[in-house]
Amino acid sequence: MPQGTSHFVIAANRLPVRWSPVENRWKPSPGGLVSAMLTSLQDVAPLHWVGWTGVAGDAPAEFGEGEEEMSLLGVSLSHAETELYYSGMSNATIWPLYHDGVRPPEFHRSWWNSYVEVNKRFCEAVASVSAPGATVWIHDYHLQLLPKMLREQRPDVKIGFFLHIPFPPADLFARLPFRQQIIEGLLGADVIGVQTNRSRDNLRRTAIFLGAAEAERDNLLVVKDKAEAEYKVVVERFAIGIDVARFEEAAQSTAVQQRAEEIREMVGVEKVLLGVDRLDYTKGIDIRMRAFGELLSEEFFAPGECSMVQVAEPSRSNVNQYVELREHVEQLVGKVNGLHGQLGRQAIHYFHKSQPFEEIVAMYLAADVMLVTPLRDGMNLVAKEYVTARQDDTGALVLSEFTGAAELLRDAILVNPYDIDGLKRAINEAVRMPTADASAKMKRMREAVSGNDVHDWVRDFVNCLVATDTESN
Ligand code: G6P
């Protein structure tokens, strides 16, 4: 194996580290998903992870200690590229379009050109660290051109692509001025994984509709390369899970349980309603606040019966639509609290900052009702985390039909988040759900989540990729 290369390479827009100005060093990203993935990938270690630091400018050559199992290769983005490729093409074109166009996507050629350039840079970086015959796993919507670029440059490597967000219906995707390049870019992979059956069907239909592939069998497409040679692409659903053991352990810890008690005392009401999201317009944060505000105005709840806690983690604050959303949500919080708050008791407790892992689990334990109401979401792991934390089988989950998680969690109170009256009924039902009913549902949901955790997801995807027939590909 050439020096400085690996047999397994991960490519994602973000590296799994974050700069800590306080500690003056690179620290593993919070979230746990990455560390869970790496645990599952121990058999293929040492591996390389190629990605961006999240900060404009030259990427550092070194990221500090703890890199024996995994080497990090930083891809540099200029200030202009963070605007054009990241905030623009990735997060103001593809993100809203793929989420059912819940905000109007913008199409700009300068954004597109930058997206192509950055994908090329990733291709060079990935190729430089991939050993002959390596397996490369590419993640998410920022890098949809990379599979084809890499196939052309490195026909010896096996390429997997996983889309963490939804793949839209063909007629929505067809709006993209760059649709042909993107679908052909994706089809450079040997395996394309998506979160839901719906995304899988959308992707297959789109590829066929745009003439980029022909159907072979249910989950298999046939694609022609530049030389007109045929190869096969598997398109399959791999529903992502959470690190169940990590959440179970935290939920059982005495410190977390005590903190949950404290939170309940501080909120000081009978029923605590909770939302935990990135501050993103796809998450339906404003809708649930409106529904809750109306329920209070219409006196569905007695004074002091219910309060809502909303954690809204700051996100993509350079993108206009996120700036507008923040203003809107914060106005709503002010409005609902102005009308329904009392001295020492708020109707909505709102946090625009990320919270430590243990604090989030304590909130899950403190919450009688979890509100997960996205307008569209690839999976939504918060729903799975809440269910896993509720080990005494109490609590109720209000869950949007338009999340990937709803394919699994059929025992949640499923809602159409566009229907405010329906959402109000669902919140009311969750608050009043009889204990025995809630307990039976929560138990089934907990079992469903633990039956398919993040380790199963990694294993299933990698096994599928490894099993693809290199000869015919
Ligand atoms: C979603 C995407 C991820 C992304 C994350 C945070 O979950 O699927 O690829 O990393 O949001 O967004 P950010 O723009 O901060 O990376």
Coordinates of C-alpha atoms and ligand atoms in Angstrom, one line a residue:
M1 CA 0.0 0.0 0.0
P2 CA 1.5 3.4 -0.9
Q3 CA 2.5 5.5 2.0
G4 CA -0.3 7.7 3.3
T5 CA -3.1 5.8 1.6
S6 CA -5.9 3.7 3.1
H7 CA -8.1 0.9 1.9
F8 CA -11.2 2.6 3.3
V9 CA -11.9 6.3 2.7
I10 CA -14.8 8.5 3.9
A11 CA -15.6 11.7 2.1
A12 CA -18.0 14.2 3.6
N13 CA -18.4 17.9 3.4
R14 CA -17.4 18.2 7.1
L15 CA -14.5 16.6 8.8
P16 CA -15.4 14.9 12.1
V17 CA -13.5 17.6 14.1
R18 CA -14.2 21.1 15.2
W19 CA -11.8 23.9 16.3
S20 CA -12.1 24.8 19.9
P21 CA -10.8 28.3 20.4
V22 CA -11.0 27.9 24.2
E23 CA -8.8 24.7 24.3
N24 CA -6.8 25.9 21.2
R25 CA -7.1 22.5 19.5
W26 CA -9.1 20.4 17.2
K27 CA -11.7 18.4 19.1
P28 CA -13.9 15.5 17.9
S29 CA -17.3 16.8 16.7
P30 CA -20.1 16.5 19.1
G31 CA -23.0 14.3 18.1
G32 CA -21.8 10.8 18.6
L33 CA -22.8 9.6 15.1
V34 CA -19.3 9.9 13.9
S35 CA -17.8 8.0 16.8
A36 CA -20.4 5.4 16.4
M37 CA -19.6 5.0 12.7
L38 CA -15.9 4.7 13.5
T39 CA -16.5 2.0 16.0
S40 CA -18.4 0.0 13.4
L41 CA -15.6 0.6 10.9
Q42 CA -12.9 -0.7 13.2
D43 CA -12.4 -3.8 11.0
V44 CA -11.4 -1.6 8.1
A45 CA -9.2 0.7 10.0
P46 CA -6.9 2.5 9.5
L47 CA -9.0 4.7 7.3
H48 CA -8.9 8.2 5.9
W49 CA -11.6 10.9 6.3
V50 CA -11.5 13.7 3.7
G51 CA -13.5 16.8 4.4
W52 CA -13.7 20.5 5.1
T53 CA -13.0 22.0 8.6
G54 CA -16.0 24.4 8.4
V55 CA -13.7 27.4 8.4
A56 CA -12.7 29.3 5.2
G57 CA -9.0 29.3 4.3
D58 CA -6.2 26.8 4.1
A59 CA -6.9 23.5 5.8
P60 CA -4.3 22.5 8.4
A61 CA -1.9 19.7 7.5
E62 CA -2.3 18.2 11.0
F63 CA -5.2 17.9 13.4
G64 CA -3.4 16.8 16.5
E65 CA -3.4 13.7 18.6
G66 CA -5.6 10.6 18.3
E67 CA -5.2 9.9 14.7
E68 CA -3.8 6.3 14.6
E69 CA -7.1 4.7 13.6
M70 CA -8.1 7.5 11.2
S71 CA -6.1 10.0 9.2
L72 CA -7.8 13.3 8.4
L73 CA -7.3 15.1 5.1
G74 CA -8.6 18.7 5.1
V75 CA -10.0 20.1 1.9
S76 CA -9.5 23.9 1.7
L77 CA -12.4 26.2 0.8
S78 CA -11.8 29.9 0.1
H79 CA -14.2 32.6 1.6
A80 CA -15.9 32.9 -1.8
E81 CA -16.4 29.1 -2.0
T82 CA -18.0 28.9 1.4
E83 CA -20.5 31.5 0.1
L84 CA -21.0 29.9 -3.4
Y85 CA -20.6 26.2 -2.9
Y86 CA -21.7 25.8 0.8
S87 CA -24.1 28.5 1.7
G88 CA -25.3 28.9 -1.9
M89 CA -25.5 25.8 -4.1
S90 CA -25.6 23.3 -1.2
N91 CA -27.8 25.1 1.3
A92 CA -29.9 27.6 -0.8
T93 CA -30.4 25.4 -3.9
I94 CA -30.1 21.7 -3.2
W95 CA -31.3 21.7 0.5
P96 CA -34.6 23.5 -0.1
L97 CA -35.3 21.7 -3.4
Y98 CA -34.7 18.3 -2.0
H99 CA -36.9 19.1 1.0
D100 CA -39.9 19.3 -1.2
G101 CA -39.2 22.9 -2.1
V102 CA -40.5 24.1 1.3
R103 CA -38.5 27.3 0.5
P104 CA -38.0 28.5 -3.1
P105 CA -34.6 27.2 -4.2
E106 CA -32.4 29.7 -6.0
F107 CA -30.5 28.8 -9.1
H108 CA -27.2 30.7 -9.9
R109 CA -24.6 29.6 -12.3
S110 CA -21.8 31.1 -10.2
W111 CA -22.9 28.8 -7.3
W112 CA -23.0 25.8 -9.6
N113 CA -19.5 26.5 -11.0
S114 CA -18.1 26.7 -7.5
Y115 CA -19.9 23.4 -6.6
V116 CA -18.2 21.7 -9.6
E117 CA -14.8 23.1 -8.6
V118 CA -15.1 22.0 -5.0
N119 CA -16.3 18.5 -6.0
K120 CA -13.2 18.3 -8.3
R121 CA -11.0 19.3 -5.3
F122 CA -12.6 16.5 -3.2
C123 CA -11.9 14.1 -6.1
E124 CA -8.2 14.9 -6.2
A125 CA -8.0 14.6 -2.4
V126 CA -9.9 11.3 -2.2
A127 CA -7.9 9.8 -5.1
S128 CA -4.6 10.8 -3.4
V129 CA -5.4 8.8 -0.3
S130 CA -7.1 5.8 -1.8
A131 CA -5.0 2.7 -2.0
P132 CA -5.4 0.6 -5.2
G133 CA -8.8 -1.1 -5.1
A134 CA -9.9 0.9 -2.0
T135 CA -13.5 1.4 -0.9
V136 CA -14.7 4.9 -0.8
W137 CA -17.9 6.0 1.1
I138 CA -19.1 9.5 0.0
H139 CA -21.7 11.3 2.2
D140 CA -24.5 13.7 1.4
Y141 CA -25.7 16.3 -1.0
H142 CA -22.6 18.5 -1.1
L143 CA -20.7 15.9 -3.0
Q144 CA -23.1 14.5 -5.6
L145 CA -20.7 15.0 -8.5
L146 CA -17.9 13.1 -6.8
P147 CA -19.0 9.5 -7.5
K148 CA -18.7 10.0 -11.3
M149 CA -15.6 12.1 -11.1
L150 CA -13.9 9.5 -9.0
R151 CA -15.0 6.6 -11.2
E152 CA -13.4 8.3 -14.1
Q153 CA -10.2 9.1 -12.4
R154 CA -10.0 5.9 -10.3
P155 CA -11.8 3.0 -12.0
D156 CA -10.1 0.6 -9.5
V157 CA -12.0 1.9 -6.4
K158 CA -15.4 0.8 -5.2
I159 CA -17.7 3.8 -4.6
G160 CA -20.6 4.1 -2.2
F161 CA -22.7 7.2 -1.8
F162 CA -25.2 7.9 1.0
L163 CA -27.7 10.7 0.8
H164 CA -28.7 11.8 4.3
I165 CA -31.5 14.1 3.2
P166 CA -34.6 13.2 1.1
F167 CA -34.3 12.6 -2.7
P168 CA -37.2 14.6 -4.2
P169 CA -39.8 13.5 -6.7
A170 CA -38.7 13.6 -10.4
D171 CA -40.7 16.6 -11.4
L172 CA -39.2 18.7 -8.5
F173 CA -35.7 17.5 -9.3
A174 CA -36.3 18.3 -13.0
R175 CA -36.3 22.0 -12.1
L176 CA -32.6 21.9 -11.5
P177 CA -30.8 23.5 -14.4
F178 CA -27.9 21.1 -13.5
R179 CA -30.1 18.1 -13.2
Q180 CA -28.3 16.0 -15.8
Q181 CA -24.9 16.5 -14.3
I182 CA -26.2 15.8 -10.8
I183 CA -28.0 12.6 -11.6
E184 CA -25.1 11.3 -13.7
G185 CA -22.7 12.4 -10.9
L186 CA -24.6 10.2 -8.4
L187 CA -24.8 7.3 -10.8
G188 CA -21.0 7.1 -10.8
A189 CA -21.4 5.1 -7.5
D190 CA -21.7 1.4 -7.3
V191 CA -24.2 1.7 -4.4
I192 CA -26.4 4.7 -3.7
G193 CA -28.0 4.6 -0.3
V194 CA -31.0 6.7 0.8
Q195 CA -33.1 6.9 4.0
T196 CA -36.5 5.9 2.8
N197 CA -38.5 3.8 0.3
R198 CA -39.9 7.1 -1.0
S199 CA -36.4 8.5 -1.7
R200 CA -35.3 5.3 -3.3
D201 CA -38.3 5.3 -5.7
N202 CA -37.9 9.0 -6.5
L203 CA -34.2 8.4 -7.3
R204 CA -34.9 5.4 -9.5
R205 CA -37.7 7.1 -11.4
T206 CA -35.6 10.3 -11.9
A207 CA -32.6 8.4 -13.2
I208 CA -34.8 6.6 -15.7
F209 CA -36.9 9.7 -16.6
L210 CA -33.8 11.7 -17.4
G211 CA -32.4 8.9 -19.5
A212 CA -29.4 8.5 -17.3
A213 CA -30.1 4.8 -16.5
E214 CA -32.2 1.9 -17.4
A215 CA -34.0 -0.3 -14.9
E216 CA -32.6 -3.8 -14.4
R217 CA -34.4 -5.1 -11.3
D218 CA -36.2 -3.5 -8.4
N219 CA -33.1 -1.9 -6.8
L220 CA -30.7 -2.2 -9.7
L221 CA -30.0 0.3 -12.5
V222 CA -27.8 -0.1 -15.6
V223 CA -25.7 2.9 -16.6
K224 CA -23.3 3.5 -19.5
D225 CA -19.9 5.0 -18.9
K226 CA -18.1 7.4 -21.3
A227 CA -16.9 4.5 -23.4
E228 CA -20.5 3.1 -23.6
A229 CA -19.6 0.2 -21.4
E230 CA -22.4 -0.9 -19.0
Y231 CA -22.2 -1.1 -15.3
K232 CA -24.7 -1.7 -12.5
V233 CA -25.7 0.6 -9.7
V234 CA -27.6 -0.6 -6.6
V235 CA -30.1 2.0 -5.3
E236 CA -31.3 0.9 -1.9
R237 CA -32.8 2.2 1.4
F238 CA -30.6 2.0 4.4
A239 CA -32.5 3.8 7.3
I240 CA -29.9 5.4 9.6
G241 CA -30.2 4.7 13.3
I242 CA -28.7 6.1 16.5
D243 CA -26.1 4.8 18.9
V244 CA -28.6 3.1 21.1
A245 CA -26.2 2.0 23.8
R246 CA -24.9 5.5 24.3
F247 CA -28.3 6.9 24.8
E248 CA -29.4 4.1 27.0
E249 CA -26.3 4.5 29.2
A250 CA -26.9 8.3 29.5
A251 CA -30.5 7.8 30.3
Q252 CA -29.6 5.4 33.1
S253 CA -27.0 7.6 34.7
T254 CA -27.9 9.0 38.1
A255 CA -26.5 12.5 37.2
V256 CA -28.7 12.7 34.1
Q257 CA -31.8 11.5 36.0
Q258 CA -31.2 14.1 38.7
R259 CA -30.8 16.8 36.1
A260 CA -34.1 15.7 34.5
E261 CA -35.8 16.2 37.9
E262 CA -34.2 19.6 38.3
I263 CA -35.4 20.6 34.8
R264 CA -39.0 19.5 35.7
E265 CA -38.9 21.5 38.9
M266 CA -37.6 24.6 37.1
V267 CA -40.1 24.4 34.3
G268 CA -42.7 23.9 37.1
V269 CA -45.7 22.6 35.2
E270 CA -47.5 19.3 35.1
K271 CA -46.6 18.5 31.5
V272 CA -43.4 19.4 29.7
L273 CA -43.5 19.6 25.9
L274 CA -40.1 19.5 24.1
G275 CA -38.6 20.3 20.7
V276 CA -34.9 19.8 19.9
D277 CA -33.8 20.8 16.4
R278 CA -31.2 22.7 14.3
L279 CA -32.8 26.0 13.7
D280 CA -33.9 25.0 10.2
Y281 CA -37.1 25.9 8.3
T282 CA -37.6 22.3 7.3
K283 CA -38.1 21.4 11.0
G284 CA -41.5 23.0 11.5
I285 CA -40.5 24.8 14.7
D286 CA -42.7 27.8 14.0
I287 CA -45.6 25.6 13.2
R288 CA -45.5 23.8 16.5
M289 CA -45.1 27.0 18.4
R290 CA -48.2 28.4 16.7
A291 CA -50.2 25.3 17.5
F292 CA -49.1 25.4 21.1
G293 CA -49.9 29.2 21.3
E294 CA -53.4 28.6 19.9
L295 CA -54.0 25.7 22.3
L296 CA -53.1 28.1 25.2
S297 CA -55.3 30.9 23.8
E298 CA -58.2 28.5 23.5
E299 CA -57.7 27.3 27.0
F300 CA -57.2 23.7 26.2
F301 CA -54.7 23.6 29.0
A302 CA -55.2 25.0 32.5
P303 CA -52.8 27.7 33.6
G304 CA -49.6 25.9 34.8
E305 CA -50.5 22.7 33.1
C306 CA -48.2 22.8 30.1
S307 CA -45.0 24.5 29.0
M308 CA -42.8 24.0 26.0
V309 CA -39.0 23.8 25.9
Q310 CA -37.4 24.4 22.5
V311 CA -33.8 23.9 21.8
A312 CA -32.9 25.5 18.4
E313 CA -29.3 24.9 17.6
P314 CA -27.8 27.7 15.5
S315 CA -27.2 26.6 11.9
R316 CA -26.1 28.1 8.6
S317 CA -26.5 31.7 9.8
N318 CA -25.0 33.1 6.6
V319 CA -28.0 31.9 4.6
N320 CA -30.8 34.5 4.3
Q321 CA -33.6 32.0 4.8
Y322 CA -32.1 30.9 8.1
V323 CA -31.7 34.5 9.3
E324 CA -35.4 35.1 8.4
L325 CA -36.5 32.0 10.2
R326 CA -34.7 33.0 13.4
E327 CA -36.5 36.3 13.4
H328 CA -39.8 34.7 12.8
V329 CA -39.3 32.0 15.5
E330 CA -38.1 34.5 18.1
Q331 CA -41.0 36.8 17.4
L332 CA -43.4 33.9 18.0
V333 CA -41.7 33.0 21.3
G334 CA -42.1 36.6 22.3
K335 CA -45.7 36.7 21.3
V336 CA -46.7 33.4 23.0
N337 CA -44.8 34.3 26.2
G338 CA -46.2 37.8 26.1
L339 CA -49.7 36.5 26.1
H340 CA -49.4 33.4 28.2
G341 CA -46.3 33.7 30.4
Q342 CA -46.5 34.5 34.1
L343 CA -43.9 35.8 36.5
G344 CA -41.6 32.9 37.1
R345 CA -43.2 30.7 34.5
Q346 CA -42.8 31.0 30.7
A347 CA -45.0 29.3 28.2
I348 CA -42.1 28.6 25.9
H349 CA -38.5 28.2 27.1
Y350 CA -36.3 28.9 24.1
F351 CA -32.6 28.3 23.6
H352 CA -30.7 29.4 20.6
K353 CA -27.6 27.5 21.4
S354 CA -26.5 23.9 21.2
Q355 CA -26.6 21.9 24.5
P356 CA -24.3 19.3 25.8
F357 CA -25.2 15.7 25.1
E358 CA -26.1 14.9 28.7
E359 CA -28.3 18.0 29.0
I360 CA -30.3 16.9 25.9
V361 CA -30.8 13.4 27.3
A362 CA -31.9 15.0 30.6
M363 CA -34.4 17.0 28.6
Y364 CA -35.7 13.9 26.9
L365 CA -36.2 12.4 30.4
A366 CA -38.0 15.5 31.6
A367 CA -40.4 15.7 28.6
D368 CA -43.8 14.2 28.7
V369 CA -44.4 15.0 25.1
M370 CA -41.8 15.2 22.3
L371 CA -42.7 17.4 19.3
V372 CA -41.0 16.4 16.0
T373 CA -42.9 18.2 13.3
P374 CA -40.7 18.7 10.2
L375 CA -42.2 19.7 6.9
R376 CA -39.8 17.2 5.4
D377 CA -36.9 15.3 6.9
G378 CA -34.5 12.6 5.6
M379 CA -34.8 10.6 8.9
N380 CA -34.9 12.7 12.1
L381 CA -32.8 11.1 14.8
V382 CA -34.2 13.2 17.6
A383 CA -37.4 11.1 17.4
K384 CA -35.3 7.9 17.8
E385 CA -33.2 9.4 20.6
Y386 CA -36.3 10.4 22.6
V387 CA -37.8 7.0 22.3
T388 CA -34.6 5.3 23.3
A389 CA -34.2 7.6 26.4
R390 CA -37.7 6.7 27.6
Q391 CA -36.7 3.4 29.2
D392 CA -39.6 3.3 31.6
D393 CA -41.9 3.4 28.6
T394 CA -43.6 6.7 29.5
G395 CA -44.0 9.8 27.3
A396 CA -45.6 10.4 23.9
L397 CA -44.1 11.3 20.6
V398 CA -45.9 13.6 18.1
L399 CA -44.2 12.9 14.8
S400 CA -44.6 14.4 11.3
E401 CA -45.6 11.9 8.6
F402 CA -43.0 13.6 6.4
T403 CA -39.9 12.3 8.3
G404 CA -38.0 9.1 7.4
A405 CA -38.5 8.1 11.1
A406 CA -42.3 7.9 10.4
E407 CA -41.7 4.8 8.2
L408 CA -40.5 3.0 11.3
L409 CA -42.3 4.7 14.3
R410 CA -45.9 3.8 13.4
D411 CA -46.9 4.0 17.1
A412 CA -46.2 7.7 17.3
I413 CA -49.0 10.2 17.0
L414 CA -48.5 10.9 13.3
V415 CA -49.3 14.4 12.0
N416 CA -49.4 16.4 8.9
P417 CA -47.6 19.5 10.1
Y418 CA -49.3 21.7 7.5
D419 CA -52.6 21.0 9.2
I420 CA -52.4 23.2 12.3
D421 CA -55.8 22.0 13.7
G422 CA -54.6 18.4 13.2
L423 CA -51.4 19.3 15.0
K424 CA -53.3 20.9 17.9
R425 CA -55.4 17.7 18.2
A426 CA -52.3 15.6 18.2
I427 CA -50.6 17.7 20.9
N428 CA -53.7 17.5 23.0
E429 CA -54.0 13.8 22.5
A430 CA -50.3 13.4 23.5
V431 CA -50.8 15.4 26.7
R432 CA -53.9 13.4 27.7
M433 CA -52.8 9.9 26.5
P434 CA -53.7 7.2 29.1
T435 CA -50.7 5.8 30.7
A436 CA -51.2 2.1 29.7
D437 CA -51.7 3.2 26.0
A438 CA -48.6 5.4 26.1
S439 CA -46.5 2.7 27.7
A440 CA -47.5 0.0 25.1
K441 CA -46.7 2.3 22.2
M442 CA -43.4 3.6 23.7
K443 CA -42.2 0.0 24.3
R444 CA -42.9 -1.0 20.7
M445 CA -41.2 2.1 19.4
R446 CA -38.1 1.6 21.6
E447 CA -37.8 -2.0 20.4
A448 CA -38.1 -0.8 16.8
V449 CA -35.3 1.8 17.3
S450 CA -33.0 -0.6 19.0
G451 CA -33.5 -3.2 16.3
N452 CA -31.8 -1.0 13.8
D453 CA -29.1 1.2 15.3
V454 CA -26.2 3.1 13.7
H455 CA -24.0 0.0 13.8
D456 CA -26.5 -2.0 11.8
W457 CA -26.7 0.9 9.3
V458 CA -23.0 1.0 8.8
R459 CA -22.7 -2.8 8.5
D460 CA -25.6 -3.1 6.1
F461 CA -24.3 -0.3 3.8
V462 CA -20.7 -1.5 3.8
N463 CA -21.7 -5.2 3.3
C464 CA -23.8 -4.2 0.3
L465 CA -21.0 -2.2 -1.2
V466 CA -18.4 -4.9 -0.6
A467 CA -20.8 -7.5 -2.2
T468 CA -21.2 -5.6 -5.4
D469 CA -19.7 -7.5 -8.3
T470 CA -16.6 -5.7 -9.3
E471 CA -16.4 -7.6 -12.6
S472 CA -19.7 -6.4 -13.9
N473 CA -19.2 -2.9 -12.6
Ligands
G6P1 C1 -27.8 17.7 7.9 C2 -27.0 17.2 6.7 C3 -25.5 17.1 7.1 C4 -25.0 18.4 7.8 C5 -25.9 18.7 8.9 C6 -25.5 20.1 9.6 O1 -28.0 16.8 8.8 O2 -27.5 16.0 6.2 O3 -24.8 16.8 6.0 O4 -23.7 18.2 8.2 O5 -27.2 18.9 8.5 O6 -25.4 21.1 8.7 P1 -24.1 21.9 8.4 O7 -24.5 22.8 7.2 O8 -23.8 22.6 9.6 O9 -23.0 20.9 8.0

